[in-house]
Coordinates of C-alpha atoms in Angstrom, one line a residue:
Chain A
X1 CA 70.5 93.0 5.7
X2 CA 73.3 92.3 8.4
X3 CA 73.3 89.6 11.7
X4 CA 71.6 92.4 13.8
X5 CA 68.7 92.0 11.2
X6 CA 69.1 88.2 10.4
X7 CA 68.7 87.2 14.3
X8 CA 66.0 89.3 15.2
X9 CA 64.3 88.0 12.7
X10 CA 64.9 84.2 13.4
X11 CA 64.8 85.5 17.2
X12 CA 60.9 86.3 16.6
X13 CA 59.9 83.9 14.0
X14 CA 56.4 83.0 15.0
X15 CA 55.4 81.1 11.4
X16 CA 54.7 77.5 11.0
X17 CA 56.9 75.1 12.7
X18 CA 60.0 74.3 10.3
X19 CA 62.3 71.4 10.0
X20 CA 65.5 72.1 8.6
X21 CA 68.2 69.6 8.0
X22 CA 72.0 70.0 8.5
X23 CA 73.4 67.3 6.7
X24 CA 77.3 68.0 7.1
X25 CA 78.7 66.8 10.9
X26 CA 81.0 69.9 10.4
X27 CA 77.5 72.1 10.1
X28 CA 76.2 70.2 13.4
X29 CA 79.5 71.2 15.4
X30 CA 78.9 74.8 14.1
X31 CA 75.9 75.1 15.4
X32 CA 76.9 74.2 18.8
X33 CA 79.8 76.3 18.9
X34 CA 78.1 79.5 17.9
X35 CA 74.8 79.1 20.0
X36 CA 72.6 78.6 17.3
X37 CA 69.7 77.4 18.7
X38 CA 69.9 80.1 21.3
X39 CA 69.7 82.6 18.2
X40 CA 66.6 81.4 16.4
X41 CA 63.1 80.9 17.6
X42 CA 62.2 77.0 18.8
X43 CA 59.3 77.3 15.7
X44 CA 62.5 76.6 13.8
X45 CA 63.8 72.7 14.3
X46 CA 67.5 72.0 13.1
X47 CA 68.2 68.0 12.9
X48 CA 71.3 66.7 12.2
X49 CA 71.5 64.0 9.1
X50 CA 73.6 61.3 7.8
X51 CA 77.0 63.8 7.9
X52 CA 79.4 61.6 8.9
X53 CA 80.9 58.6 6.9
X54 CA 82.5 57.1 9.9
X55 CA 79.2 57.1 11.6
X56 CA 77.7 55.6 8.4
X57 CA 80.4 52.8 7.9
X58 CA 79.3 49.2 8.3
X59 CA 80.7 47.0 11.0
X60 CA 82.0 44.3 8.5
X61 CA 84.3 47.3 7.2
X62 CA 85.9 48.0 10.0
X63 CA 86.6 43.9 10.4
X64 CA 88.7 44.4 7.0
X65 CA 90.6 46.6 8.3
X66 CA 91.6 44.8 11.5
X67 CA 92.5 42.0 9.0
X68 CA 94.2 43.9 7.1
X69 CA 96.5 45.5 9.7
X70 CA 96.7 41.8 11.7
X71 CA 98.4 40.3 8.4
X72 CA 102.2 40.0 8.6
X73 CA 104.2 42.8 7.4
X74 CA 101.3 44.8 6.7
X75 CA 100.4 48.4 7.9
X76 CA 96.9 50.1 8.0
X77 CA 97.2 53.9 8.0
X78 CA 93.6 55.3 9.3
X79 CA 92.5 58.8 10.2
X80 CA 91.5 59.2 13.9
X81 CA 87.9 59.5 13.7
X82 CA 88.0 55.5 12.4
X83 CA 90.1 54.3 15.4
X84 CA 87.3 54.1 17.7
X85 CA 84.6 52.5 16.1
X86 CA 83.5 49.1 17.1
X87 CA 83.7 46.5 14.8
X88 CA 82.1 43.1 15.0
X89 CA 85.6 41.4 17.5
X90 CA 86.4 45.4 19.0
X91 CA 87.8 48.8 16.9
X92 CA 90.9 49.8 15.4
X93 CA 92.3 51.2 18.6
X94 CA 91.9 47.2 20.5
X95 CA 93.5 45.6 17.8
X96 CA 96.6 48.2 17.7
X97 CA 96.7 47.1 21.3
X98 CA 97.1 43.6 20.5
X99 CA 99.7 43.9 18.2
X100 CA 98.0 45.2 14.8
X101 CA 99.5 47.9 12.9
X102 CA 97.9 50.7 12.6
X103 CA 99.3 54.5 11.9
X104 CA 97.5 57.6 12.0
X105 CA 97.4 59.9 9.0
X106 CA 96.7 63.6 8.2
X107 CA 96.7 62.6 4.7
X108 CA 96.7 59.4 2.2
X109 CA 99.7 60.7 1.2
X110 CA 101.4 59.9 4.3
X111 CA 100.4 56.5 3.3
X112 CA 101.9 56.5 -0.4
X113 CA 105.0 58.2 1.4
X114 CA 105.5 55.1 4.0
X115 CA 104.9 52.7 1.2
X116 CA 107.3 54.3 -0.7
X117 CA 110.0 54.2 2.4
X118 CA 109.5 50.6 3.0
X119 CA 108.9 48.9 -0.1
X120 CA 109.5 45.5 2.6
X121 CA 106.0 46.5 3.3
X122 CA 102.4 46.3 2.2
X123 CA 100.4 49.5 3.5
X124 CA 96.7 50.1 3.6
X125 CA 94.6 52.8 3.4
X126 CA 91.3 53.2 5.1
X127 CA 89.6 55.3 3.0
X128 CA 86.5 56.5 4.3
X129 CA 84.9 59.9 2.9
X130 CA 82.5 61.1 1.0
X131 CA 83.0 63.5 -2.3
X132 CA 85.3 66.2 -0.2
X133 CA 87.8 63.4 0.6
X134 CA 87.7 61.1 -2.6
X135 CA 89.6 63.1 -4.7
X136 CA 92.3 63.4 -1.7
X137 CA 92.8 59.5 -2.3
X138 CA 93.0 59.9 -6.4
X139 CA 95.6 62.2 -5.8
X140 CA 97.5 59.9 -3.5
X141 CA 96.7 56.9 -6.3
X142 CA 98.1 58.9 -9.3
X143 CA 101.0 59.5 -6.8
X144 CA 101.7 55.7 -6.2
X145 CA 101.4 54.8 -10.0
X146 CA 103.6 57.8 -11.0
X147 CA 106.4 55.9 -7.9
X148 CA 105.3 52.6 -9.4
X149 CA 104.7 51.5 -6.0
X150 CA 103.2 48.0 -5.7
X151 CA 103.0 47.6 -1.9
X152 CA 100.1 49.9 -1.7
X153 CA 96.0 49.2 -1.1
X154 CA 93.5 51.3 -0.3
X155 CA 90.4 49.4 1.8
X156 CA 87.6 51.3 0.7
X157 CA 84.2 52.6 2.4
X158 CA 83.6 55.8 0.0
X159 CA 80.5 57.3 0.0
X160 CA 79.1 59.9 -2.3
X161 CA 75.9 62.1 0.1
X162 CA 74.0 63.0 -3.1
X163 CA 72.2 59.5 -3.4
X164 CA 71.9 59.8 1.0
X165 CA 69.9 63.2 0.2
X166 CA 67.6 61.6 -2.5
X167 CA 66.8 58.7 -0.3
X168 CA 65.8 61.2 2.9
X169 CA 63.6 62.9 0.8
X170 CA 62.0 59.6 -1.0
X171 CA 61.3 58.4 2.7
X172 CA 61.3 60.9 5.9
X173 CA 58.3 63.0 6.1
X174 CA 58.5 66.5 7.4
X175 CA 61.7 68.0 6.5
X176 CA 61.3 71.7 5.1
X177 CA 64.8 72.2 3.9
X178 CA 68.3 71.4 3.7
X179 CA 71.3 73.2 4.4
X180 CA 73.8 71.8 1.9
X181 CA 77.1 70.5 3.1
X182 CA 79.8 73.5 2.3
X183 CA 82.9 70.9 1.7
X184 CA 81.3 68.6 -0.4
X185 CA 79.9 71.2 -2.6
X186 CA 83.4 72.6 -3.3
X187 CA 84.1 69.6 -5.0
X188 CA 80.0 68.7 -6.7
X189 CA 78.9 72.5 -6.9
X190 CA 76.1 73.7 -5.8
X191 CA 74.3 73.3 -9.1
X192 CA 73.9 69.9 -8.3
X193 CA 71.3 70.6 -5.7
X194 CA 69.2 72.5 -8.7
X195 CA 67.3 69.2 -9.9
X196 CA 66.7 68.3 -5.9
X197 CA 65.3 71.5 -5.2
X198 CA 62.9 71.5 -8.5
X199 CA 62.3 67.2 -7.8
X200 CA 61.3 67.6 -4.2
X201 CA 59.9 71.3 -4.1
X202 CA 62.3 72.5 -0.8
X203 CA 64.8 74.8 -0.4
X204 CA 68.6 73.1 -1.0
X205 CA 70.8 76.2 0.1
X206 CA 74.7 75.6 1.1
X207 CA 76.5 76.9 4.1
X208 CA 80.0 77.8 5.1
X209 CA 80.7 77.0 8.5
X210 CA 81.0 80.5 10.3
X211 CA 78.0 81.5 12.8
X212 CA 77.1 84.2 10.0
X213 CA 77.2 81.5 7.0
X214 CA 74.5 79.2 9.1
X215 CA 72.5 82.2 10.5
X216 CA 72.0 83.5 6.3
X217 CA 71.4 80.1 5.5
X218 CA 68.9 79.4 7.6
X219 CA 67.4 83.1 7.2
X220 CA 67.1 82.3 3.3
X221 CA 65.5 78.9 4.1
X222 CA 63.0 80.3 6.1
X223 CA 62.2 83.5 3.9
X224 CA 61.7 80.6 0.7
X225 CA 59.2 79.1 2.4
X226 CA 57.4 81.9 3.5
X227 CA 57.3 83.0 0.1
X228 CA 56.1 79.3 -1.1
X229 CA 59.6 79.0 -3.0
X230 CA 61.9 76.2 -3.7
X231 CA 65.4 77.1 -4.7
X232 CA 68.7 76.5 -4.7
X233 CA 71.2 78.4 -3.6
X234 CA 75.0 79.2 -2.9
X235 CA 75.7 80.9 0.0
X236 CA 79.1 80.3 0.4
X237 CA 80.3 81.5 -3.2
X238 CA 83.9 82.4 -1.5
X239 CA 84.6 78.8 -1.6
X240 CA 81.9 76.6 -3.9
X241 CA 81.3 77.2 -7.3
X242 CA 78.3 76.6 -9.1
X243 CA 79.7 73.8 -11.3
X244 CA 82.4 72.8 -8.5
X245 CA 86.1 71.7 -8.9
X246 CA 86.3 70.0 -12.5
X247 CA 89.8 68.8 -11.5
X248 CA 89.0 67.1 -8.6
X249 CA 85.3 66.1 -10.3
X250 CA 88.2 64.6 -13.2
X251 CA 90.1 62.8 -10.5
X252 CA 87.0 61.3 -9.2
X253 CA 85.8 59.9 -12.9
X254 CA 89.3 58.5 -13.2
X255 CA 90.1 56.5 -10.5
X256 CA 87.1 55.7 -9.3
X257 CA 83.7 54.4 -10.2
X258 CA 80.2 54.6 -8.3
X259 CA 78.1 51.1 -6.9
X260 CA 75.8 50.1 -4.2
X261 CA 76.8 50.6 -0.6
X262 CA 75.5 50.0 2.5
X263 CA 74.7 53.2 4.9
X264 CA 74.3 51.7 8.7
X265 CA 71.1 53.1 9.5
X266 CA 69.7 53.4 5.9
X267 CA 70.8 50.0 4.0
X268 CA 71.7 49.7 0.9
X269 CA 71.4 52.6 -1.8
X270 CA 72.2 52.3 -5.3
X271 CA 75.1 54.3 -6.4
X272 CA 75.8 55.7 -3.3
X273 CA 79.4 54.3 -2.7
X274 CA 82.5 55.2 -5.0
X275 CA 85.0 51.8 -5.3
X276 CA 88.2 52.0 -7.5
X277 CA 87.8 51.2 -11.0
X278 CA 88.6 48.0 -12.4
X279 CA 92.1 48.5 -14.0
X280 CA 93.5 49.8 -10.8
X281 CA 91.9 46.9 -8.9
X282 CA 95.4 45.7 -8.0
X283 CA 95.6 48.4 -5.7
X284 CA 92.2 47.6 -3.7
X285 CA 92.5 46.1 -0.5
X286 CA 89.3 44.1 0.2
X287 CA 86.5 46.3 -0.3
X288 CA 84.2 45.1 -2.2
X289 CA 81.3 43.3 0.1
X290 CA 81.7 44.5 3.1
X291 CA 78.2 44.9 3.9
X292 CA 77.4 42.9 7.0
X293 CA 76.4 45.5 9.9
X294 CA 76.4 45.0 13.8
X295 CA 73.3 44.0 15.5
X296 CA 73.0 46.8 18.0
X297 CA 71.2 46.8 21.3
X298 CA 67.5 47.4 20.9
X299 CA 67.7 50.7 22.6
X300 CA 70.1 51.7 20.5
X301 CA 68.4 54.6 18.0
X302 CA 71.5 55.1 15.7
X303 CA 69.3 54.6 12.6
X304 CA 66.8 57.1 13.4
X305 CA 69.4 59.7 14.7
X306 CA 71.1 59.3 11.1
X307 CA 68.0 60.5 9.2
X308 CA 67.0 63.2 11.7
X309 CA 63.5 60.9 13.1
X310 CA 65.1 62.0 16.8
X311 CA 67.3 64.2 18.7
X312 CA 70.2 62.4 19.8
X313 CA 69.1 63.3 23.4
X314 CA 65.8 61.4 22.7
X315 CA 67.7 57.7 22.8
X316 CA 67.2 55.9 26.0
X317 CA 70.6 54.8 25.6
X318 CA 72.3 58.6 25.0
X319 CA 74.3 59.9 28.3
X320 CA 74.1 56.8 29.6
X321 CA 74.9 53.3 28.3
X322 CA 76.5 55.3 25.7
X323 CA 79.2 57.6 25.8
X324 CA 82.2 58.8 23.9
X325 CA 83.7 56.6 26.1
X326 CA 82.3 53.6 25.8
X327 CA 80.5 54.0 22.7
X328 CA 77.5 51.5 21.1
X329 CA 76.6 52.9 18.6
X330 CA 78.7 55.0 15.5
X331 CA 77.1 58.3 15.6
X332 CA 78.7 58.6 19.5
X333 CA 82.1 57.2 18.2
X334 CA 83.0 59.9 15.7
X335 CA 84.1 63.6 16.8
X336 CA 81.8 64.4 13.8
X337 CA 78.9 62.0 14.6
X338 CA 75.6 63.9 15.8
X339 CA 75.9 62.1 19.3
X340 CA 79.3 62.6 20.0
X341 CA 78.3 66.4 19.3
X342 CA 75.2 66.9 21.2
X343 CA 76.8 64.7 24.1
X344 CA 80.0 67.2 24.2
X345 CA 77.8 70.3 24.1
X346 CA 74.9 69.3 26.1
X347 CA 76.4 67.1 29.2
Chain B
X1 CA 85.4 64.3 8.2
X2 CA 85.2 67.0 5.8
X3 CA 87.1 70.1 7.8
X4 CA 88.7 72.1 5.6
X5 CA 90.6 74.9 6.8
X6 CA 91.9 78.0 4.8
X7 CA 95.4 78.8 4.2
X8 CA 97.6 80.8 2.2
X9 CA 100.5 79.4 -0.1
X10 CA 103.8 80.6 0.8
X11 CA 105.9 78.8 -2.0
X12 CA 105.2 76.0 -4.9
X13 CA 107.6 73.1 -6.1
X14 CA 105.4 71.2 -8.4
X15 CA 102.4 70.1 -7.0
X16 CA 103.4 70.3 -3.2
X17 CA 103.0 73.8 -1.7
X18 CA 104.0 75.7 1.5
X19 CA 100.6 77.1 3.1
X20 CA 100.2 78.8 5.8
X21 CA 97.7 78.7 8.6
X22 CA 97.8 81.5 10.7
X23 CA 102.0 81.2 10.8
X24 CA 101.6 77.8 10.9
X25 CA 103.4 76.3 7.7
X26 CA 102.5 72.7 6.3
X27 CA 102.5 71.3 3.3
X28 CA 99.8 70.5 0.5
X29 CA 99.0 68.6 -2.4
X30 CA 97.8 71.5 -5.3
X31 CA 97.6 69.0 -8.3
X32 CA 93.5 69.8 -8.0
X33 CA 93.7 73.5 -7.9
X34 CA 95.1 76.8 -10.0
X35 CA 97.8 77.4 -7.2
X36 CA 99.1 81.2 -7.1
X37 CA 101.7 82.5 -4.4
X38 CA 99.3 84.9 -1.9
X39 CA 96.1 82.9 -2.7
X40 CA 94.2 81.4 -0.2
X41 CA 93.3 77.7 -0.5
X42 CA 90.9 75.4 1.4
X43 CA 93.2 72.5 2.6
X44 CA 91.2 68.9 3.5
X45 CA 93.6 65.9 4.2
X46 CA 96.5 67.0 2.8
X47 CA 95.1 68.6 -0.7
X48 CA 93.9 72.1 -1.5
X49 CA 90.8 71.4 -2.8
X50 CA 89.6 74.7 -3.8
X51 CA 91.2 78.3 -4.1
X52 CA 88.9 81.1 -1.8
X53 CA 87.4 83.8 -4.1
X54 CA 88.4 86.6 -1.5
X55 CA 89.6 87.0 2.3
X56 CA 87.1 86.0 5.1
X57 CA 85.8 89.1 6.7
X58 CA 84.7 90.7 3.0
X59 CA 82.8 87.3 2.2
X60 CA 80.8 87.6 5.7
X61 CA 79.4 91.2 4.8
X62 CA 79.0 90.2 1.7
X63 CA 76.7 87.1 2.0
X64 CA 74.4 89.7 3.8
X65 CA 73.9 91.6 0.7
X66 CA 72.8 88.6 -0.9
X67 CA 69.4 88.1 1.2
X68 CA 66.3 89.5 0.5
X69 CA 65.2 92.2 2.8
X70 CA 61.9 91.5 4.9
X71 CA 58.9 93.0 3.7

């Protein structure tokens, strides 16, 4: 096979309707950027899922972190997707203009840098991510202990998207198959998806994030259910391997520890967030119960956006009283959120 | 949230490399990969996270060989 092959075939797809789910925001963008839609017959449905942990993070979250950066002598070092999003008294980015400290990092180990500069200080980290970026803040907590820093916390909203998955499946009807997030399978391995693709009976097949990687994908999702199959598979082998990264999967186990969090738009799962570990609980800034979630307008369809139910384009509110701009709910706020996507591509 | 863009590695001191991005040179955390000089690595927030089997363009004709032609 080559493209010519894979989109003429997509192109002229006239087989049952299909519902495939994209559940990484970096696969959503993707799509956008190449044309996708424009390359497959409409008999094929992408939907975008929960992909984006800032679009997933509760409302009482962000509140911690505007305490945390309001206290004296204290700095909150956040990457730019969290500056925006509203909290229950504003975002991030208001309370920086009232005087809060807040820095923007590339990494958590800009963080563990600053906190080593200016021991006069207590820095915070806002660490949101799911499996791709846990590791990243392991890495910056062996680094703090190795300094034997004491100023440093990290304010937690972790999230791991396996448990996400397993929930979709248990309660949205109608989605044929998933096309596995590429990052976070670097670090899990695409085995993982093995035992959902057996459980559930759909294809589970990860994607890199070149046209050609979602194009293949989607071809082999389609061609499985054609042929009445249900597999897993890796098709991005240049980067995930079937068992993952056991360093980083080490890091994880280490530092870190899995519990219930809340997802806005899904509630609470069991398991589904990663908080630090007990003995390093010195180092945690606050995270622990931060469940509370904004009431958002009635119009507002964030939830349903989340687990595909709608197009972002299908909320009353999308466009409109809701904009990048001026953003209600989460999914608009985040350069990875699935409105903030469609809005930029589609408007 | 979970960009990560491929690089190669320039130079190593410990667990901090050099990597380049298209002539771009910043540095990484390696402490979760087998860092080599030349390799590429996928770099997200500051850490390689993985090293990349082979060079871009050969993976994109390869992944085609992996699906099943239409019958």
């Amino acid at each position: 096979m080559n493209t010519e092959e894979v989109v003429r075939y997509l192109k002229n797809y006239d087989g049952p309707e299909v519902k495939l789910m994209e559940v990484c925001g970096t696969h959503t963008a993707s799509i956008f950027k190449n044309g996708i839609r424009s390359l497959i017959s409409p008999r094929i449905r992408l939907i975008s899922g929960p992909g984006c942990p800032v679009c997933v993070t509760p409302t009482a979250y962000i509140d911690r972190c505007i305490e945390f950066a309001k206290e004296d002598r204290h700095v909150l070092y956040a990457f730019g997707d969290m500056l925006k999003v509203p909290g229950s008294k504003g975002s991030l980015s208001v309370a920086k203009g009232e005087g809060a400290k807040v820095e923007l990092m590339m990494s958590a180990l800009d963080a563990v840098d600053a906190a080593a500069a200016h021991p006069e200080l207590m820095i915070g980290i806002a660490a949101v991510g799911f499996e791709t970026t846990i590791p990243t803040y392991a890495v910056a907590l062996a680094r703090a202990i190795e300094k034997g820093l004491s100023n440093l916390r990290f304010v937690t909203a972790l999230k791991q998207t396996f448990p996400a998955i397993e929930w979709i499946c248990e309660n949205e009807q109608g989605i044929d198959g998933f096309i596995c997030p590429g990052h976070v399978s670097v670090i899990t391995g695409s085995d993982a998806f093995v035992a959902f693709a057996e459980k559930y009976k759909r294809p589970f097949v990860v994607a890199g994030f070149e046209g050609e990687h979602l194009l293949a994908v989607i071809y082999e999702i389609v061609r499985q259910l054609e042929k009445g199959e249900a597999k897993a598979k890796n098709l991005y082998p240049n980067a995930v391997r079937n068992e993952g990264n056991p360093k980083a999967k080490a890091l994880i186990e280490r530092y870190f520890c899995a519990g219930s969090a809340v997802w806005r738009g899904l509630g609470a799962i069991p398991n589904s967030g990663m908080y630090l570990r007990e003995e390093y609980g010195n180092f945690d800034g606050g995270s622990f119960g931060l469940d509370d979630d904004i009431k958002l307008p009635r119009s507002c369809r964030c939830a349903e956006v989340i687990v595909g139910r709608i197009n972002p384009c299908d909320c009353p509110m999308f466009g409109k009283a809701c904009t990048p701009t001026d953003p209600y709910g989460p999914c608009m706020v985040s350069a990875e959120g699935s409105c903030g996507i469609w809005y930029r591509n589609t408007i | 949230m979970c960009v990560a863009i491929p690089g190669k590695i320039i130079s190593i001191d410990g667990d901090t490399a050099v990597v380049s991005f298209g002539g771009t040179e910043m540095k990484a955390n390696v402490a979760m990969v087998d860092a080599e000089i030349g390799k590429y690595v996928l770099v997200h927030a500051g850490c390689a996270i993985e090293v990349m089997a082979e060079d871009q363009a050969k993976e994109l004709i390869d992944l085609f060989s992996e699906l099943d032609e239409i019958v």
